[in-house]
mmCIF file of C-alpha atoms in Angstrom:
data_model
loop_
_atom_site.group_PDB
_atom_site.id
_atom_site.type_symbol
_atom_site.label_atom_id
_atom_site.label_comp_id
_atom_site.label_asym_id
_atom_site.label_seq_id
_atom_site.Cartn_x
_atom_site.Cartn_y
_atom_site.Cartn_z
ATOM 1 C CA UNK Y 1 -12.362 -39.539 126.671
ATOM 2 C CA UNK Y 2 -10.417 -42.094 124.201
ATOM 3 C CA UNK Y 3 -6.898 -41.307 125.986
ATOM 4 C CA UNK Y 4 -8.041 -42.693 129.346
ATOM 5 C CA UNK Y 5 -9.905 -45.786 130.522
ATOM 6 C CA UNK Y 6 -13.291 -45.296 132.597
ATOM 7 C CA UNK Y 7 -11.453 -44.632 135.772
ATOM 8 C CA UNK Y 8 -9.640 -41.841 134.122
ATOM 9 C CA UNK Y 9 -6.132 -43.441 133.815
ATOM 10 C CA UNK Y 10 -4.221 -43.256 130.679
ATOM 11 C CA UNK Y 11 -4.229 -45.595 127.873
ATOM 12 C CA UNK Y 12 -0.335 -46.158 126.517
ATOM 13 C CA UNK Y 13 0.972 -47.050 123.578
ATOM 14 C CA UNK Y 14 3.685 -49.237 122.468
ATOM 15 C CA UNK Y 15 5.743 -47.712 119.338
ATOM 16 C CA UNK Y 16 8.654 -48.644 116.927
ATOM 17 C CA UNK Y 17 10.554 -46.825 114.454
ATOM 18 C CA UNK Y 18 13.665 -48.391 112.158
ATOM 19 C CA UNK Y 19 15.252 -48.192 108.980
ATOM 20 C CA UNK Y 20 14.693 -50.679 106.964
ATOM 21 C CA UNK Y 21 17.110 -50.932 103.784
ATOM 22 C CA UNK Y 22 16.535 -53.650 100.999
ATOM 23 C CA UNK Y 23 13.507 -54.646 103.010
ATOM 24 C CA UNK Y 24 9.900 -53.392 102.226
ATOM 25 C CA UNK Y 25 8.303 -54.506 105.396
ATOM 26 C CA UNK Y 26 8.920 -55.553 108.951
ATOM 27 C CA UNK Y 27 6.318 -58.088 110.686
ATOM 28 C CA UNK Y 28 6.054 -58.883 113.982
ATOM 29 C CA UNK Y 29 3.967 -62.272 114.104
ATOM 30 C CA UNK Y 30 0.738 -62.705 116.146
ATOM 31 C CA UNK Y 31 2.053 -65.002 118.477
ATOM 32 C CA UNK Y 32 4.970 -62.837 119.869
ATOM 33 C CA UNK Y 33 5.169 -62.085 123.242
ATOM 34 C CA UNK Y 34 5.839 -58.160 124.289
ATOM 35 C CA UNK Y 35 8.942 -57.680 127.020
ATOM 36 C CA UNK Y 36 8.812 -54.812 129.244
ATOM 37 C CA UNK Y 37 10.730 -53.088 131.793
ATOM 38 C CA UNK Y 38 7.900 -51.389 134.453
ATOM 39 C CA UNK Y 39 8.321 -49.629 137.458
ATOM 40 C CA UNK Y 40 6.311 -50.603 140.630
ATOM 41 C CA UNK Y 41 4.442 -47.274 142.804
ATOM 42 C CA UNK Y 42 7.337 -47.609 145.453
ATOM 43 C CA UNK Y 43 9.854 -47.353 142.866
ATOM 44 C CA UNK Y 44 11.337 -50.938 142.357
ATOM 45 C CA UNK Y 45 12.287 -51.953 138.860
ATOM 46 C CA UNK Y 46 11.986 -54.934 137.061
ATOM 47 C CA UNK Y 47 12.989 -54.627 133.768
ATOM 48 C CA UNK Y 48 12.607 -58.115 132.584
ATOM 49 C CA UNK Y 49 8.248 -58.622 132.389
ATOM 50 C CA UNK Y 50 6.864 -60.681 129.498
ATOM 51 C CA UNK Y 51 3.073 -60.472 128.068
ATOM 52 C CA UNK Y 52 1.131 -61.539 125.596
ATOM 53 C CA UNK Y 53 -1.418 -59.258 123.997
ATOM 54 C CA UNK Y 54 -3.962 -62.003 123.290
ATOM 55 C CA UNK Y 55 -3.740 -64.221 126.631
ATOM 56 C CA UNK Y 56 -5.591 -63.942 129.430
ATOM 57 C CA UNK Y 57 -5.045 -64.661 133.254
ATOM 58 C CA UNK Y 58 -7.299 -64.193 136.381
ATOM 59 C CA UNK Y 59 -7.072 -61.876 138.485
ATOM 60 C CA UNK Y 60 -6.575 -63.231 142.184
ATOM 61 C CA UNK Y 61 -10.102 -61.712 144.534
ATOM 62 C CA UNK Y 62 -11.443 -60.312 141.285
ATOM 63 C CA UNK Y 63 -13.968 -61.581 138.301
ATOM 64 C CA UNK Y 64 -11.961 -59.516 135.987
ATOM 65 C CA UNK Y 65 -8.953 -60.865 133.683
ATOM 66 C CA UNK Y 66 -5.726 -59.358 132.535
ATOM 67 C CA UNK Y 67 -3.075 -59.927 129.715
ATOM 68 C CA UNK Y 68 -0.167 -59.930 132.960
ATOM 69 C CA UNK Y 69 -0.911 -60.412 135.842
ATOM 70 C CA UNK Y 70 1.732 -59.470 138.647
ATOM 71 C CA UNK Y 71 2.467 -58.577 141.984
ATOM 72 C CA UNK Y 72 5.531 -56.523 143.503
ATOM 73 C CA UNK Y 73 7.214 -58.488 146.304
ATOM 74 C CA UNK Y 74 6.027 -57.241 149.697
ATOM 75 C CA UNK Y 75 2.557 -55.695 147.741
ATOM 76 C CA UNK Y 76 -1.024 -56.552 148.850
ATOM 77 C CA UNK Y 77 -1.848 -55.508 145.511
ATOM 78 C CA UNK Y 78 -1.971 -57.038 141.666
ATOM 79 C CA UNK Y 79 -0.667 -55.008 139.303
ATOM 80 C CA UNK Y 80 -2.046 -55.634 136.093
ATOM 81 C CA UNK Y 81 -1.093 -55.138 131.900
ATOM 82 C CA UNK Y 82 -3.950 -55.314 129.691
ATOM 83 C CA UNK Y 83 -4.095 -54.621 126.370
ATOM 84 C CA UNK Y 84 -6.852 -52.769 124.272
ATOM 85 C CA UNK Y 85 -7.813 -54.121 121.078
ATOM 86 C CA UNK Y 86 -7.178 -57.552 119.658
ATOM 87 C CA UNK Y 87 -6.109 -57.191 116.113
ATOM 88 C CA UNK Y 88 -2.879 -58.593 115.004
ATOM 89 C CA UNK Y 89 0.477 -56.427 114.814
ATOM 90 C CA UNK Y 90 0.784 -54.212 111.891
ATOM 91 C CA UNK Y 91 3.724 -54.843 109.628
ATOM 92 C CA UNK Y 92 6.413 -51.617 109.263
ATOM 93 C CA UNK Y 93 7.147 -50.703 105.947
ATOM 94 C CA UNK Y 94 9.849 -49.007 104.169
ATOM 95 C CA UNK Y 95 8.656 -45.981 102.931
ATOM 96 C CA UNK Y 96 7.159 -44.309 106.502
ATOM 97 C CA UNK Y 97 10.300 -44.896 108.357
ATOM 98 C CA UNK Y 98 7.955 -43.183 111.097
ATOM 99 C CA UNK Y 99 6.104 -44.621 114.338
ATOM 100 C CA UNK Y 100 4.187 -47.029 114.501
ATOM 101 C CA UNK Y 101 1.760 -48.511 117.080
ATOM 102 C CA UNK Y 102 2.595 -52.267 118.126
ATOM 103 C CA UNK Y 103 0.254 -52.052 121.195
ATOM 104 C CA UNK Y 104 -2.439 -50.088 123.676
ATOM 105 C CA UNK Y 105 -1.860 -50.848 127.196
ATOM 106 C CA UNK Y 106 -3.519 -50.003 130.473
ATOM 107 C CA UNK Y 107 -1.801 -50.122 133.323
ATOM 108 C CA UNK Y 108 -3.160 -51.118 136.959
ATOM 109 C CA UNK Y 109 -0.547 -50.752 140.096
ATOM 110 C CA UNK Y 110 2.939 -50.307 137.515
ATOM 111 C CA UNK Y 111 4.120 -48.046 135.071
ATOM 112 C CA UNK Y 112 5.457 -49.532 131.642
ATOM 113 C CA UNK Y 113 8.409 -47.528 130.855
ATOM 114 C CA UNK Y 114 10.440 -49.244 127.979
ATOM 115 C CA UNK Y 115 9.114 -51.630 125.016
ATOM 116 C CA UNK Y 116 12.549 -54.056 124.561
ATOM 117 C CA UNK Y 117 12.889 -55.493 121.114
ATOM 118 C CA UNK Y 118 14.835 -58.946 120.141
ATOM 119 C CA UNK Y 119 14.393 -60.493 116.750
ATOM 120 C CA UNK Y 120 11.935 -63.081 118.451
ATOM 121 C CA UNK Y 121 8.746 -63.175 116.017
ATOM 122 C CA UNK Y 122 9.789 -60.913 113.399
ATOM 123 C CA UNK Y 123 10.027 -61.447 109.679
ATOM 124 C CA UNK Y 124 11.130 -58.977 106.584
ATOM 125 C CA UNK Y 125 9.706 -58.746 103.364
ATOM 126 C CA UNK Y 126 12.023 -57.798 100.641
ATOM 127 C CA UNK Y 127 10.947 -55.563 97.298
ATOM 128 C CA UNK Y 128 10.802 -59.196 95.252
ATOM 129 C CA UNK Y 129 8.106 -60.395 98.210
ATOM 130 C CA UNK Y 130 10.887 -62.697 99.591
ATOM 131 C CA UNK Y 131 9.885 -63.886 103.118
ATOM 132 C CA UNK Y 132 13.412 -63.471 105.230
ATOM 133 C CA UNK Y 133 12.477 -65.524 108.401
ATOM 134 C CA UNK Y 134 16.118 -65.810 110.308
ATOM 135 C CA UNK Y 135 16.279 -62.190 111.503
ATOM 136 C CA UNK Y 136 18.821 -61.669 114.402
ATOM 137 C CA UNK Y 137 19.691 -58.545 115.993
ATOM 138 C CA UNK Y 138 22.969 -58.146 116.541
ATOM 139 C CA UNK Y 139 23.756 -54.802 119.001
ATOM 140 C CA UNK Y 140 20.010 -54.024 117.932
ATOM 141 C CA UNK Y 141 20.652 -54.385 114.226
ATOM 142 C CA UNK Y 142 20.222 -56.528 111.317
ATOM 143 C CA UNK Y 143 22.381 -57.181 108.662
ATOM 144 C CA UNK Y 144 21.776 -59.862 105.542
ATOM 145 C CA UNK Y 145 21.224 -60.628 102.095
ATOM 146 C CA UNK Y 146 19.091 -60.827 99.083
ATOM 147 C CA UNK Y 147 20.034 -63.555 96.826
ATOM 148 C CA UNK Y 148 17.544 -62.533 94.420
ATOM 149 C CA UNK Y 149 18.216 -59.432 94.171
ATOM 150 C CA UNK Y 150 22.066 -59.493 94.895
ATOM 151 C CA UNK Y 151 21.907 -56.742 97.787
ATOM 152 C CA UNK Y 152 22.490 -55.815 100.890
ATOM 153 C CA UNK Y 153 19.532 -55.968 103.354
ATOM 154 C CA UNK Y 154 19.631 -54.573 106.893
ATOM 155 C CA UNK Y 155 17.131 -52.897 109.614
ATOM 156 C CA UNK Y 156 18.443 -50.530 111.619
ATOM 157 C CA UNK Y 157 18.163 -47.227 114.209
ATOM 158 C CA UNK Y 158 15.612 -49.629 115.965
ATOM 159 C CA UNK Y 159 14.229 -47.672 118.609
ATOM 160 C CA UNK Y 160 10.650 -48.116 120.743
ATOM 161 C CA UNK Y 161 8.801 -45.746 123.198
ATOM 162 C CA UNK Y 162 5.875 -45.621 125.327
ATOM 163 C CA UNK Y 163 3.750 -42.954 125.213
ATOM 164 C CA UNK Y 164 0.273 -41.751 126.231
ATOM 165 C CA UNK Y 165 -2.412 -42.666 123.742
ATOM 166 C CA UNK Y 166 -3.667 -39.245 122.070
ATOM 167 C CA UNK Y 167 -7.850 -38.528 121.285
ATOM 168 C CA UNK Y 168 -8.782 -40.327 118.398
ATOM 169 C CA UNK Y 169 -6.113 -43.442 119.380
ATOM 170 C CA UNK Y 170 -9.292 -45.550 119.423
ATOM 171 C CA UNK Y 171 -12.405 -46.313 120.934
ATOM 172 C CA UNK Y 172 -13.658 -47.311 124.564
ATOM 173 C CA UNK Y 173 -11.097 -48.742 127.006
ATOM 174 C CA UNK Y 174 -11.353 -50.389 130.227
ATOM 175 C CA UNK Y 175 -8.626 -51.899 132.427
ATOM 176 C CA UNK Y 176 -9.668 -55.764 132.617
ATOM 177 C CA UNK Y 177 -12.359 -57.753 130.879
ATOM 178 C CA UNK Y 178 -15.198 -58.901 133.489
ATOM 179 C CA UNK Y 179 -16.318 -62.505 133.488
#
């Protein structure tokens, strides 16, 4: 069953959706680092949890690894992120303004419940194939210019969302790689 892992538990996915205006594509560079906010079994919060889709760490009594690593305060048990498939973030581009997939994660011991964006690793592209490199979000938006095409440029309605992965969302997962 594509939507779960082989233990049955289900595979989630990491979405965005903007409008980009003056701007033919957003890009999120390989390198970036993913912030979450997850919630713990017993209900405790931490909405601050950093990741990186293409590290690794060991997990503590175990052979297997995991992209985070983490455990609760006053839990006997890791939780763990990892994510499925290693291919580098797509870019967004203008003329979908729909969702798009960042990310597959499976989830061990925590629940991801919010993908936070900040303009850390992204670039634009405009129309004229102008790289635009000093993106800040400002109250989640962007505003700037293109010189050579004397307009406006600006990415905005940002939102994310986490959501089960549907059949089809792509091949066989499994929650941590064995060594």
């Amino acid at each position: 069953n594509p939507e779960t892992d082989s233990l049955g538990m289900p595979i989630l996915k990491l979405q965005l959706k903007c409008e980009l205006n003056g701007l033919s594509k957003l890009k999120l560079d390989a390198k970036t680092w993913l912030n979450v906010k997850v919630r713990f079994p017993s209900g405790d919060v931490n909405d601050n949890v950093w990741f990186h889709p293409k590290e690794e760490s060991e997990i503590p009594g175990s052979r297997g690894t995991a992209n985070l690593v983490i455990k609760q305060k006053g839990s006997k048990q890791w939780a763990t992120i990892q994510s499925e498939g290693k291919e580098d973030y797509p870019d967004y581009e203008e003329k979908n303004n729909d969702w798009k997939t960042y990310a597959y994660i499976d989830c061990r011991g925590l629940e991801v419940t919010d993908w936070i964006v900040n303009a850390k690793g992204f670039t634009a592209e405009t129309p004229s194939g102008e790289i635009v490199d000093d993106i800040e979000f400002e109250d989640g938006e962007y505003y700037g210019y293109d010189e050579k095409a004397e307009t406006d440029t600006s990415i905005l309605n940002i939102e994310t969302r986490v959501i089960k992965a549907s059949k089809g969302s792509g091949g066989k997962r499994r929650a941590c790689k064995r060594k």
